[in-house]
mmCIF file of C-alpha atoms in Angstrom:
data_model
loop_
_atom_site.group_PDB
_atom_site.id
_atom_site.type_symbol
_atom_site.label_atom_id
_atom_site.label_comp_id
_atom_site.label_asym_id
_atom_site.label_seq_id
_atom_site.Cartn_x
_atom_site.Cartn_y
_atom_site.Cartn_z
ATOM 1 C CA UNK A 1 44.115 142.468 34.369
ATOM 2 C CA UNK A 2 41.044 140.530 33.577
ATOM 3 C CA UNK A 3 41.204 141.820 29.926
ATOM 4 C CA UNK A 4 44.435 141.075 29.734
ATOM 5 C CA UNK A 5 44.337 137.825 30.737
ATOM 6 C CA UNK A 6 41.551 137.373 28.580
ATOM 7 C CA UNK A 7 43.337 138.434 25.446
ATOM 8 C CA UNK A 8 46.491 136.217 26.279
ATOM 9 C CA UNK A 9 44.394 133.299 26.457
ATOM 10 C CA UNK A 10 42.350 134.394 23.297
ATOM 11 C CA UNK A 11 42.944 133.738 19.454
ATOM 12 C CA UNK A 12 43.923 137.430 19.509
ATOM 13 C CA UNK A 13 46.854 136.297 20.820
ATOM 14 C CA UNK A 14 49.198 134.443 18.598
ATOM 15 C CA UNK A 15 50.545 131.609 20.843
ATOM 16 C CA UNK A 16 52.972 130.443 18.083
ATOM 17 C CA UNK A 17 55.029 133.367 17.085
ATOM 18 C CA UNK A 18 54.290 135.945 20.017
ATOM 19 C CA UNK A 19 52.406 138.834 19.626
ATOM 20 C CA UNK A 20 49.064 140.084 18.752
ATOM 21 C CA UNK A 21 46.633 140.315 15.730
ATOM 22 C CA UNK A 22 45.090 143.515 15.372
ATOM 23 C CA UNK A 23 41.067 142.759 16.642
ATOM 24 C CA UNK A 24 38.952 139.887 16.693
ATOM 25 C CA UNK A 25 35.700 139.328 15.191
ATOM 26 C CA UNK A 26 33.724 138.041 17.874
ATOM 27 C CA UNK A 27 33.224 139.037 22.372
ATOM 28 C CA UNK A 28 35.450 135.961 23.069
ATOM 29 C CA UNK A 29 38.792 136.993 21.461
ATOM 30 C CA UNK A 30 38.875 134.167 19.203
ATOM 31 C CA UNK A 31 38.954 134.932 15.607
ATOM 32 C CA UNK A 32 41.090 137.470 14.504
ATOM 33 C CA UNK A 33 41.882 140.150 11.758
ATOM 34 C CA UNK A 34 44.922 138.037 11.448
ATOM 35 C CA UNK A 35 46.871 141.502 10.693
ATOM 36 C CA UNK A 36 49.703 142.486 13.026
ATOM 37 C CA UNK A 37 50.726 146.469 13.907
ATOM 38 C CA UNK A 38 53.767 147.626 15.461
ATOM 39 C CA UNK A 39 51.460 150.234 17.106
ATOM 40 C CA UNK A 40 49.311 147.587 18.813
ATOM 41 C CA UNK A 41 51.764 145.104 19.635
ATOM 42 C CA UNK A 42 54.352 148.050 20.767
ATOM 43 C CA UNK A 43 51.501 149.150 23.271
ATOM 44 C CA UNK A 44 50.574 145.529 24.700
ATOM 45 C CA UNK A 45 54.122 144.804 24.951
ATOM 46 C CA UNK A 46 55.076 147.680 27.656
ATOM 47 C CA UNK A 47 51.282 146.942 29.425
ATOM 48 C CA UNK A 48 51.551 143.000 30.036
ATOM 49 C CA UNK A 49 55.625 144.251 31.400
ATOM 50 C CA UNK A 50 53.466 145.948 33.806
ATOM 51 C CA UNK A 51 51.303 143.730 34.548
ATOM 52 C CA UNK A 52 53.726 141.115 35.140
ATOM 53 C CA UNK A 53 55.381 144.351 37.663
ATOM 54 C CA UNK A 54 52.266 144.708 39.737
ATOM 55 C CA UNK A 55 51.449 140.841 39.985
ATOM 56 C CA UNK A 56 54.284 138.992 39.940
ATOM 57 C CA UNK A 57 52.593 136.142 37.546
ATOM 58 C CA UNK A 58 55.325 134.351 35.203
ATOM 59 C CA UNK A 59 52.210 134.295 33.189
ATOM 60 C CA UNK A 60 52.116 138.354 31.697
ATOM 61 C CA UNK A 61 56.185 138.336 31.923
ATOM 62 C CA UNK A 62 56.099 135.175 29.265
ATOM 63 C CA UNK A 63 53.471 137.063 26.955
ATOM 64 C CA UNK A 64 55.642 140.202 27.236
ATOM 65 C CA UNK A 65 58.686 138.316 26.173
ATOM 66 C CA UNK A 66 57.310 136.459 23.299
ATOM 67 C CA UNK A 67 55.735 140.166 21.722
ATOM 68 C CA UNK A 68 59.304 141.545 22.397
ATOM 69 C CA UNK A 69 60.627 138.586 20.521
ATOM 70 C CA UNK A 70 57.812 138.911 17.929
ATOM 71 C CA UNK A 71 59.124 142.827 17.361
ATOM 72 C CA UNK A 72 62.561 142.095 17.209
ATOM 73 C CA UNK A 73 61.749 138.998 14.816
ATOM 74 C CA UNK A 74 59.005 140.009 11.967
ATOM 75 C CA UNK A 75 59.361 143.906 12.578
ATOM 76 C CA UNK A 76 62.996 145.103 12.909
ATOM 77 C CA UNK A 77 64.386 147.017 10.411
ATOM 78 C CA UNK A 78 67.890 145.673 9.768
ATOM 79 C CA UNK A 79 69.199 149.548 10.002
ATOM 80 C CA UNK A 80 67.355 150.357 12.756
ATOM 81 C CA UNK A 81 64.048 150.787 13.990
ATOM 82 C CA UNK A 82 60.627 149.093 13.358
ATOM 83 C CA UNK A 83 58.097 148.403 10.099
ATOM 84 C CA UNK A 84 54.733 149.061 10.162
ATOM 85 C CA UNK A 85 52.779 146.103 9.979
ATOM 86 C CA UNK A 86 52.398 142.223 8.300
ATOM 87 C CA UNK A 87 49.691 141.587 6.637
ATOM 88 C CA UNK A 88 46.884 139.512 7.562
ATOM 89 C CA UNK A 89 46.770 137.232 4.180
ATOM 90 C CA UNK A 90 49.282 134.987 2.919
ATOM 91 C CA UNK A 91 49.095 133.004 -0.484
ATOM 92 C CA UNK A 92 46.097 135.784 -1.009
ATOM 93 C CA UNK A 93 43.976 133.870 2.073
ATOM 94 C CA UNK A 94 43.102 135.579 4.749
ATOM 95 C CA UNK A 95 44.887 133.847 8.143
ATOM 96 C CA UNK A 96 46.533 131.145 5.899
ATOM 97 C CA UNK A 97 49.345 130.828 7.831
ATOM 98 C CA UNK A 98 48.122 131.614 11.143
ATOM 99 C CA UNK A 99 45.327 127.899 11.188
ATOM 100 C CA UNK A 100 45.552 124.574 11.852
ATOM 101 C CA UNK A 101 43.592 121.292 11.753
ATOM 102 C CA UNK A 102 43.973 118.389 14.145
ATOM 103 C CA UNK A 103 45.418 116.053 11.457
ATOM 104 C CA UNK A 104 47.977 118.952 10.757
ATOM 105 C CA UNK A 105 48.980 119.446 14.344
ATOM 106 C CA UNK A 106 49.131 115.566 14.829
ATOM 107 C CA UNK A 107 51.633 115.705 11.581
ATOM 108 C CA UNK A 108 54.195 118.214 13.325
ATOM 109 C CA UNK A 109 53.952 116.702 17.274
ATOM 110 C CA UNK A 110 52.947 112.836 16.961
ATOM 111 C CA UNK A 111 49.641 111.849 18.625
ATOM 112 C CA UNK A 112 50.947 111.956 22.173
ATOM 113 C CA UNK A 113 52.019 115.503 22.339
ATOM 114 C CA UNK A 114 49.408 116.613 19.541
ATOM 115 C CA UNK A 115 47.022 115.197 22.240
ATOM 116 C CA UNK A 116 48.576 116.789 25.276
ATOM 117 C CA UNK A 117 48.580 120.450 23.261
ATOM 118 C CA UNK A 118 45.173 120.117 22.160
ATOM 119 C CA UNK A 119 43.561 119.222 25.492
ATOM 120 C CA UNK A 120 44.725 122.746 26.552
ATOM 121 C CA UNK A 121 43.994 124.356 23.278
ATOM 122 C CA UNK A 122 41.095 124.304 20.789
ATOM 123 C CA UNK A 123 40.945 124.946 17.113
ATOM 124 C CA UNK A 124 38.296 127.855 17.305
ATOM 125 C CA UNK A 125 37.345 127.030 13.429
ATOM 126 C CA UNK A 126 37.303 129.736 10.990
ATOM 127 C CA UNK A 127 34.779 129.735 8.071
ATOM 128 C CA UNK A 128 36.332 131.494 5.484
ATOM 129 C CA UNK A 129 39.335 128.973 5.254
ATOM 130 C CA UNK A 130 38.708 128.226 1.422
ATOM 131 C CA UNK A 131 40.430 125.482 0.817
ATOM 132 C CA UNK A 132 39.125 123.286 3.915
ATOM 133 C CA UNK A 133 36.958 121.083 1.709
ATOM 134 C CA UNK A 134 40.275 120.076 -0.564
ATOM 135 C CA UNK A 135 42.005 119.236 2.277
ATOM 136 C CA UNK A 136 38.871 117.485 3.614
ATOM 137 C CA UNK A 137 40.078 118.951 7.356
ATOM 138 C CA UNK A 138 38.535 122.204 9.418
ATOM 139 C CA UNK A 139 41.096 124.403 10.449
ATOM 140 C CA UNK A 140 40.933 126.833 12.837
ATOM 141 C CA UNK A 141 43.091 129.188 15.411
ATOM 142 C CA UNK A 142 44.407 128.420 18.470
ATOM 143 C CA UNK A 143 43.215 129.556 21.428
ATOM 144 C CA UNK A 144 43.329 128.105 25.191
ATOM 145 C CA UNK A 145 40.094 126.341 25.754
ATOM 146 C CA UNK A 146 37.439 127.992 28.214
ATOM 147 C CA UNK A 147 36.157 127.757 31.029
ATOM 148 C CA UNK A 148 39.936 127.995 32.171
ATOM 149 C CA UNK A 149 39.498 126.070 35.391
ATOM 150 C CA UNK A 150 38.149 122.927 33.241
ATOM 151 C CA UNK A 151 40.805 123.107 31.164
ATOM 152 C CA UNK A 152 43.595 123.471 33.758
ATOM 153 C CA UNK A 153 41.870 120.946 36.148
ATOM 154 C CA UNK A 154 42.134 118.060 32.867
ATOM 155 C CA UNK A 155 45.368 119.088 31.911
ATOM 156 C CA UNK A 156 46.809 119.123 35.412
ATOM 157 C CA UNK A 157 48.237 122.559 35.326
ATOM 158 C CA UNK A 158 48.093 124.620 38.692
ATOM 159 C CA UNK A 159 47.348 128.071 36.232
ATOM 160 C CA UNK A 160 47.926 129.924 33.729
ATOM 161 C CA UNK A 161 51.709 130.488 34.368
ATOM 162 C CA UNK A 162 52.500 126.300 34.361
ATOM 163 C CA UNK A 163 50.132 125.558 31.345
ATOM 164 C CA UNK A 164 52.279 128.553 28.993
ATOM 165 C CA UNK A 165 55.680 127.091 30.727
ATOM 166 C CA UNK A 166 54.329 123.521 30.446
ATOM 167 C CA UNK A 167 53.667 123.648 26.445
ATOM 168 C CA UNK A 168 56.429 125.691 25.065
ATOM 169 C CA UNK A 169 57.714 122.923 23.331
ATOM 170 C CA UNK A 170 55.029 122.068 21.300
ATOM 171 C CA UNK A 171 54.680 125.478 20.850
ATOM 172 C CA UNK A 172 58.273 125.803 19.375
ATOM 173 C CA UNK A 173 57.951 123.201 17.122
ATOM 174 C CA UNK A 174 54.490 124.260 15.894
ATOM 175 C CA UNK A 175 56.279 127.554 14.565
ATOM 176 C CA UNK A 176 59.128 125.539 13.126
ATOM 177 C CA UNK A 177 56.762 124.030 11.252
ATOM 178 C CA UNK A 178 54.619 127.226 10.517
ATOM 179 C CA UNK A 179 57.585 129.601 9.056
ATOM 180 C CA UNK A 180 57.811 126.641 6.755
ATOM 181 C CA UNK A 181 54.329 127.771 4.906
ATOM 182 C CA UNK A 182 53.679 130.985 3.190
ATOM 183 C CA UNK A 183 54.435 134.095 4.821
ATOM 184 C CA UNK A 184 52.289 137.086 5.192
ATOM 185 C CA UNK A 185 53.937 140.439 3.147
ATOM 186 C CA UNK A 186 55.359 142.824 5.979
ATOM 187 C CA UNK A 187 54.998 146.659 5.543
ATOM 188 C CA UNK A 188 58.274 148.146 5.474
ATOM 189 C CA UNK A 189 57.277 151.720 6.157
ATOM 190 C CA UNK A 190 59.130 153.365 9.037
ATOM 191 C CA UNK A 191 57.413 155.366 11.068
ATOM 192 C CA UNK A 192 58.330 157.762 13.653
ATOM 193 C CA UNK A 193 55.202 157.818 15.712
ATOM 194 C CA UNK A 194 54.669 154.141 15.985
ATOM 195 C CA UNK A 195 58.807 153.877 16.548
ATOM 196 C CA UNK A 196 58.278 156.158 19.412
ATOM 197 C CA UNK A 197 55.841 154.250 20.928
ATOM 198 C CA UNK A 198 58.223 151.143 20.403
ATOM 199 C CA UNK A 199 61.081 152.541 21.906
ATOM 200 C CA UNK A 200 58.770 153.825 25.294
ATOM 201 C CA UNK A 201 57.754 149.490 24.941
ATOM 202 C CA UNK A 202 60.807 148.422 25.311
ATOM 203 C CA UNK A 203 62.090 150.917 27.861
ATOM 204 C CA UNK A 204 59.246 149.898 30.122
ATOM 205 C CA UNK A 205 59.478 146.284 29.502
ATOM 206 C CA UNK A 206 62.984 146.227 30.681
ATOM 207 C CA UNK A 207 62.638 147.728 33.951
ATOM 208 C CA UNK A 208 59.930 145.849 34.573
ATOM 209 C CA UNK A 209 60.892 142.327 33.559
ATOM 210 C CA UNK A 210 64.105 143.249 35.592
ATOM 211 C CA UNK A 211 62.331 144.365 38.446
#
């Protein structure tokens, strides 16, 4: 649970779009191989179902919904089943359409709710983003700040389960905004294996989101 949690709250995590990149580069969960599997996100999809089962937090049922969404949104095959992957450049640039910088954020939300997002989340900055000195802005990936208790204790969220509830939103209009920019190429390979393990994903997520 503690690894989960860790991960939803992590850059690993892509709080936009749902789902999950496929590692990160550093202990933290931060900075991420911004590539996204069915096979990974097929498998965290039917474990935060049950973690939402055994603990009852709207936290793990909201993750599980957004993957599911993700799936059903980037990956579905139009006759039937999943692809593979998306890639983790866009435009050739690794993450491209995954960052953000402040000013960019402040663009899409106004400075009132850019300010109320941004005092939950941080821009964990990424160094390869090439073209940060033509924009003249650091961008970075979002991620909820840490230590968690800070952050819910300025923000005024009880947990977790408010602060995700509290910001979808901003959230939403953020990936308006996003699917707006260059995408990343998807992989349109079908495969049986990683389909299996998407159809045991969904299976389990709906008894347990039902349950």
């Amino acid at each position: 649970i503690r690894t989960l949690e860790a991960m939803a709250l992590g850059g690993i995590h892509d709080h936009l779009g749902g789902g999950f990149h496929r590692y990160t580069l550093d202990a933290a969960w931060s900075i991420p191989h911004f590539e996204k599997m069915l096979v990974d996100n097929a498998q965290l999809l039917s474990l935060y179902s049950r973690a939402y089962r055994a603990t009852g937090r709207r936290f793990y049922r909201d993750v599980a919904r957004s993957t599911a969404d993700f799936l059903l949104r980037e990956l579905a095959a139009p006759g039937g089943g999943f692809y593979v992957s998306l890639d983790a450049a866009a435009a050739r640039k690794e993450g491209a359409t995954y960052l953000w910088s402040a000013q960019q954020v402040e663009t899409v939300l106004g400075r009132g709710n850019a300010g109320r997002l941004l005092a939950a989340y941080e821009l964990k900055l990424v160094a390869w983003a090439e073209d940060d000195i033509e924009l003249g802005e650091e961008r970075g990936v979002l991620r909820i700040r840490l230590p968690l208790a800070e952050t819910l204790r300025r923000t005024g969220f009880r947990n977790p389960d408010a602060l995700f509830a509290g910001l979808a939103r901003e959230r939403s209009n953020l990936l308006q905004a996003r699917q707006r920019r260059d995408q990343p190429a998807r992989d349109e390979k079908i495969l049986v294996g990683a389909n299996g393990l998407a159809i045991e994903a969904f299976a389990a997520s709906a008894a347990a989101l039902r349950a």
